[in-house]
Short mmCIF file of C-alpha atoms in Angstrom, two decimals:
data_model
loop_
_atom_site.label_atom_id
_atom_site.label_comp_id
_atom_site.label_asym_id
_atom_site.label_seq_id
_atom_site.Cartn_x
_atom_site.Cartn_y
_atom_site.Cartn_z
CA GLY A 1 40.35 -55.01 36.46
CA ALA A 2 38.53 -55.07 39.74
CA GLY A 3 38.40 -51.31 40.11
CA VAL A 4 39.35 -48.05 38.47
CA SER A 5 43.11 -47.94 38.14
CA GLN A 6 45.11 -44.72 37.94
CA SER A 7 48.75 -44.05 37.31
CA PRO A 8 51.01 -42.64 38.48
CA SER A 9 49.78 -42.55 42.05
CA ASN A 10 52.19 -39.72 42.78
CA LYS A 11 53.93 -37.31 40.44
CA VAL A 12 56.24 -34.41 41.23
CA THR A 13 57.02 -32.21 38.27
CA GLU A 14 58.72 -28.91 37.64
CA LYS A 15 56.69 -25.88 36.71
CA GLY A 16 56.37 -25.60 32.95
CA LYS A 17 56.68 -29.31 32.22
CA ASP A 18 53.90 -31.41 30.68
CA VAL A 19 52.35 -34.32 32.55
CA GLU A 20 50.15 -37.22 31.55
CA LEU A 21 47.83 -39.01 33.94
CA ARG A 22 46.33 -42.32 33.00
CA CYS A 23 43.04 -43.94 33.92
CA ASP A 24 41.98 -47.51 33.29
CA PRO A 25 38.25 -47.79 34.05
CA ILE A 26 36.35 -50.82 35.25
CA SER A 27 36.00 -53.28 32.38
CA GLY A 28 32.83 -52.67 30.40
CA HIS A 29 32.13 -49.23 31.84
CA THR A 30 31.18 -46.89 29.02
CA ALA A 31 31.21 -43.63 30.97
CA LEU A 32 34.44 -42.14 32.31
CA TYR A 33 34.92 -38.99 34.37
CA TRP A 34 37.83 -36.89 35.53
CA TYR A 35 37.63 -34.82 38.70
CA ARG A 36 40.17 -32.71 40.55
CA GLN A 37 40.41 -32.54 44.33
CA SER A 38 42.38 -29.70 45.83
CA LEU A 39 42.52 -27.89 49.15
CA GLY A 40 40.03 -25.09 49.30
CA GLN A 41 38.31 -26.10 46.08
CA GLY A 42 36.85 -29.45 47.01
CA LEU A 43 36.00 -31.81 44.17
CA GLU A 44 35.75 -30.23 40.74
CA PHE A 45 34.35 -31.91 37.66
CA LEU A 46 36.72 -31.71 34.70
CA ILE A 47 35.46 -33.81 31.81
CA TYR A 48 33.16 -36.69 30.97
CA PHE A 49 33.47 -39.34 28.26
CA GLN A 50 30.77 -41.55 26.84
CA GLY A 51 32.67 -44.07 24.81
CA ASN A 52 35.45 -42.17 23.06
CA SER A 53 33.60 -38.88 22.78
CA ALA A 54 33.48 -36.11 25.36
CA PRO A 55 30.02 -34.50 25.45
CA ASP A 56 30.92 -32.41 28.47
CA LYS A 57 34.28 -30.66 28.75
CA SER A 58 32.89 -27.78 30.73
CA GLY A 59 35.08 -28.32 33.76
CA LEU A 60 38.49 -28.14 32.09
CA PRO A 61 40.07 -25.06 33.74
CA SER A 62 42.13 -23.86 30.78
CA ASP A 63 43.36 -24.82 27.34
CA ARG A 64 46.43 -26.33 28.98
CA PHE A 65 44.21 -29.23 30.00
CA SER A 66 43.12 -31.89 27.54
CA ALA A 67 41.93 -35.46 27.70
CA GLU A 68 41.36 -38.29 25.33
CA ARG A 69 39.96 -41.76 25.47
CA THR A 70 40.75 -44.53 23.05
CA GLY A 71 39.06 -47.83 22.41
CA GLY A 72 36.31 -46.89 24.82
CA SER A 73 38.63 -47.80 27.65
CA VAL A 74 41.83 -46.09 28.82
CA SER A 75 41.84 -42.32 29.18
CA THR A 76 44.72 -39.89 29.45
CA LEU A 77 44.52 -36.46 31.04
CA THR A 78 47.29 -34.17 29.82
CA ILE A 79 48.34 -30.96 31.49
CA GLN A 80 50.68 -28.79 29.46
CA ARG A 81 53.06 -26.20 30.91
CA THR A 82 52.09 -27.10 34.46
CA GLN A 83 51.61 -24.35 37.03
CA GLN A 84 51.75 -24.57 40.80
CA GLU A 85 47.99 -24.13 41.03
CA ASP A 86 47.64 -27.41 39.10
CA SER A 87 48.83 -29.27 42.22
CA ALA A 88 45.95 -31.49 43.28
CA VAL A 89 44.69 -35.04 43.33
CA TYR A 90 43.24 -35.99 39.97
CA LEU A 91 40.49 -38.55 40.33
CA CYS A 92 39.14 -40.75 37.60
CA ALA A 93 35.79 -42.50 37.82
CA SER A 94 33.70 -44.76 35.65
CA SER A 95 30.17 -46.03 35.44
CA LEU A 96 28.36 -48.70 33.50
CA LEU A 97 25.98 -46.24 31.89
CA SER A 98 25.70 -42.50 32.00
CA GLY A 99 24.13 -41.57 35.30
CA ASN A 100 24.59 -44.93 37.01
CA THR A 101 26.62 -45.35 40.17
CA ILE A 102 30.03 -43.83 39.67
CA TYR A 103 33.09 -45.67 40.97
CA PHE A 104 36.27 -43.75 41.73
CA GLY A 105 39.93 -44.64 41.47
CA GLU A 106 42.38 -43.73 44.21
CA GLY A 107 43.68 -40.74 42.33
CA SER A 108 46.93 -39.36 41.02
CA TRP A 109 48.57 -36.87 43.38
CA LEU A 110 50.26 -34.17 41.31
CA THR A 111 52.70 -31.74 42.88
CA VAL A 112 54.12 -28.93 40.75
CA VAL A 113 57.27 -27.38 42.20
CA ALA B 1 22.63 -23.76 38.51
CA GLN B 2 23.02 -26.71 40.83
CA SER B 3 25.10 -26.42 43.97
CA VAL B 4 25.74 -28.38 47.14
CA THR B 5 26.47 -26.92 50.55
CA GLN B 6 27.93 -28.85 53.44
CA LEU B 7 27.67 -26.49 56.35
CA ASP B 8 30.23 -28.14 58.61
CA SER B 9 33.79 -28.56 57.45
CA GLN B 10 34.74 -30.54 60.55
CA VAL B 11 32.68 -32.53 63.02
CA PRO B 12 34.41 -33.97 66.10
CA VAL B 13 32.40 -36.52 68.05
CA PHE B 14 33.01 -39.14 70.72
CA GLU B 15 32.70 -42.82 70.00
CA GLU B 16 29.16 -44.23 70.35
CA ALA B 17 27.62 -40.76 70.11
CA PRO B 18 25.12 -39.91 67.38
CA VAL B 19 26.18 -37.73 64.47
CA GLU B 20 24.50 -35.71 61.75
CA LEU B 21 26.37 -34.34 58.75
CA ARG B 22 24.36 -31.68 57.00
CA CYS B 23 23.90 -31.28 53.26
CA ASN B 24 21.74 -28.81 51.39
CA TYR B 25 21.43 -28.48 47.66
CA SER B 26 20.15 -25.94 45.20
CA SER B 27 18.55 -27.00 41.95
CA SER B 28 15.71 -25.94 39.70
CA VAL B 29 15.24 -29.48 38.41
CA SER B 30 14.87 -32.91 39.91
CA VAL B 31 18.00 -34.19 41.56
CA TYR B 32 19.59 -37.44 42.57
CA LEU B 33 21.62 -37.37 45.74
CA PHE B 34 24.67 -39.23 46.94
CA TRP B 35 26.98 -39.47 49.91
CA TYR B 36 30.55 -40.56 49.28
CA VAL B 37 33.14 -41.35 51.96
CA GLN B 38 36.89 -40.97 51.70
CA TYR B 39 38.94 -42.78 54.34
CA PRO B 40 42.48 -41.52 54.98
CA ASN B 41 44.74 -42.12 51.99
CA GLN B 42 42.00 -43.87 50.06
CA GLY B 43 39.74 -43.06 47.13
CA LEU B 44 36.09 -42.07 47.20
CA GLN B 45 33.57 -44.78 47.94
CA LEU B 46 29.83 -44.56 47.48
CA LEU B 47 28.11 -44.71 50.87
CA LEU B 48 24.47 -44.36 49.85
CA LYS B 49 22.27 -42.78 47.22
CA TYR B 50 18.76 -41.50 46.64
CA LEU B 51 17.40 -41.92 43.13
CA SER B 52 13.65 -42.33 43.65
CA GLY B 53 11.13 -44.05 45.88
CA SER B 54 11.58 -44.11 49.64
CA THR B 55 13.12 -40.88 50.86
CA LEU B 56 15.03 -42.71 53.59
CA VAL B 57 18.08 -44.59 52.34
CA LYS B 58 20.51 -46.66 54.35
CA SER B 59 24.04 -47.95 54.03
CA ILE B 60 25.34 -51.33 55.13
CA ASN B 61 27.41 -49.81 57.95
CA GLY B 62 24.60 -48.06 59.80
CA PHE B 63 24.46 -44.66 58.11
CA GLU B 64 21.21 -43.30 56.77
CA ALA B 65 20.11 -40.20 54.93
CA GLU B 66 16.72 -38.71 54.24
CA PHE B 67 15.80 -36.74 51.16
CA ASN B 68 13.70 -33.75 52.15
CA LYS B 69 12.49 -31.99 49.03
CA SER B 70 10.81 -29.09 50.82
CA GLN B 71 13.98 -28.28 52.74
CA THR B 72 16.29 -29.27 49.86
CA SER B 73 18.33 -31.35 52.27
CA PHE B 74 19.95 -34.76 52.37
CA HIS B 75 21.49 -34.98 55.84
CA LEU B 76 23.54 -38.01 56.80
CA ARG B 77 23.02 -39.58 60.22
CA LYS B 78 24.32 -42.41 62.33
CA PRO B 79 22.93 -43.18 65.80
CA SER B 80 26.23 -44.48 67.21
CA VAL B 81 29.58 -43.85 65.54
CA HIS B 82 32.71 -45.93 65.69
CA ILE B 83 36.32 -44.84 65.48
CA SER B 84 36.52 -46.53 62.08
CA ASP B 85 33.96 -44.00 60.78
CA THR B 86 36.65 -41.33 60.90
CA ALA B 87 36.81 -40.07 57.32
CA GLU B 88 35.79 -37.22 55.06
CA TYR B 89 32.22 -37.35 53.81
CA PHE B 90 31.09 -35.71 50.58
CA CYS B 91 27.55 -34.95 49.57
CA ALA B 92 26.94 -34.88 45.81
CA VAL B 93 24.08 -34.14 43.46
CA SER B 94 23.40 -35.21 39.92
CA PHE B 95 20.67 -33.22 38.28
CA SER B 96 19.67 -35.93 35.91
CA TYR B 97 19.94 -39.66 35.90
CA GLY B 98 20.33 -41.82 32.88
CA GLY B 99 19.72 -38.96 30.49
CA SER B 100 22.41 -36.45 31.15
CA GLN B 101 26.12 -36.74 31.44
CA GLY B 102 25.91 -37.99 35.00
CA ASN B 103 28.10 -35.18 36.19
CA LEU B 104 28.30 -35.16 39.98
CA ILE B 105 28.50 -31.82 41.75
CA PHE B 106 30.16 -32.19 45.12
CA GLY B 107 30.01 -30.30 48.36
CA LYS B 108 33.30 -29.29 49.95
CA GLY B 109 33.24 -32.21 52.36
CA THR B 110 32.88 -32.73 56.10
CA LYS B 111 35.70 -34.28 58.09
CA LEU B 112 34.27 -36.56 60.73
CA SER B 113 36.68 -37.23 63.58
CA VAL B 114 35.61 -39.88 66.07
CA LYS B 115 37.45 -39.79 69.38
CA PRO B 116 37.60 -42.58 71.97
#
């Protein structure tokens, strides 16, 4: 596609439910990143993929968070047993090579009620 | 550890006035610096970046930023702002380029509000 595509754009879920957020990077981009943007916390790095492997998972806030990438393309960020503090915009980004210019999607707005 | 500080959370300014958005970073290694802009209800867009070479970098819409290693700063400036510049601006640092994971560390953002 022309840009990084994320779905859903908005998600409201009940506390305790699991959610999946999807990211479709720019075609041919080997690096994929997940960030979280929330009030008071700014932009937080969550995880980075190079191909299908994740050399840096240091930003995942707890073991309720996991991510995978298949086929070197689409990635899914899963949040289990959601909590209200998980409410945020989850941003996906991709780049052609590690360290090159990073292009962001428009984000998935998650609200946990 | 690397960190980025944007000293001003909000900057109100009148149209056609100059503006400076401040960014300071902390790092023990060489850094690469970026400014991203987020317009209302939109995603992050790269505005400009410093990787190497000339310390003064410019965007296509009149913004510029200068890398100052001694002051560990990368302030963003525009001599005359337009209402359409109203957005949130994020300074970011990557402590390695091409060799590391390319993880960007962001400042907390500065909301620029341009008034007529």
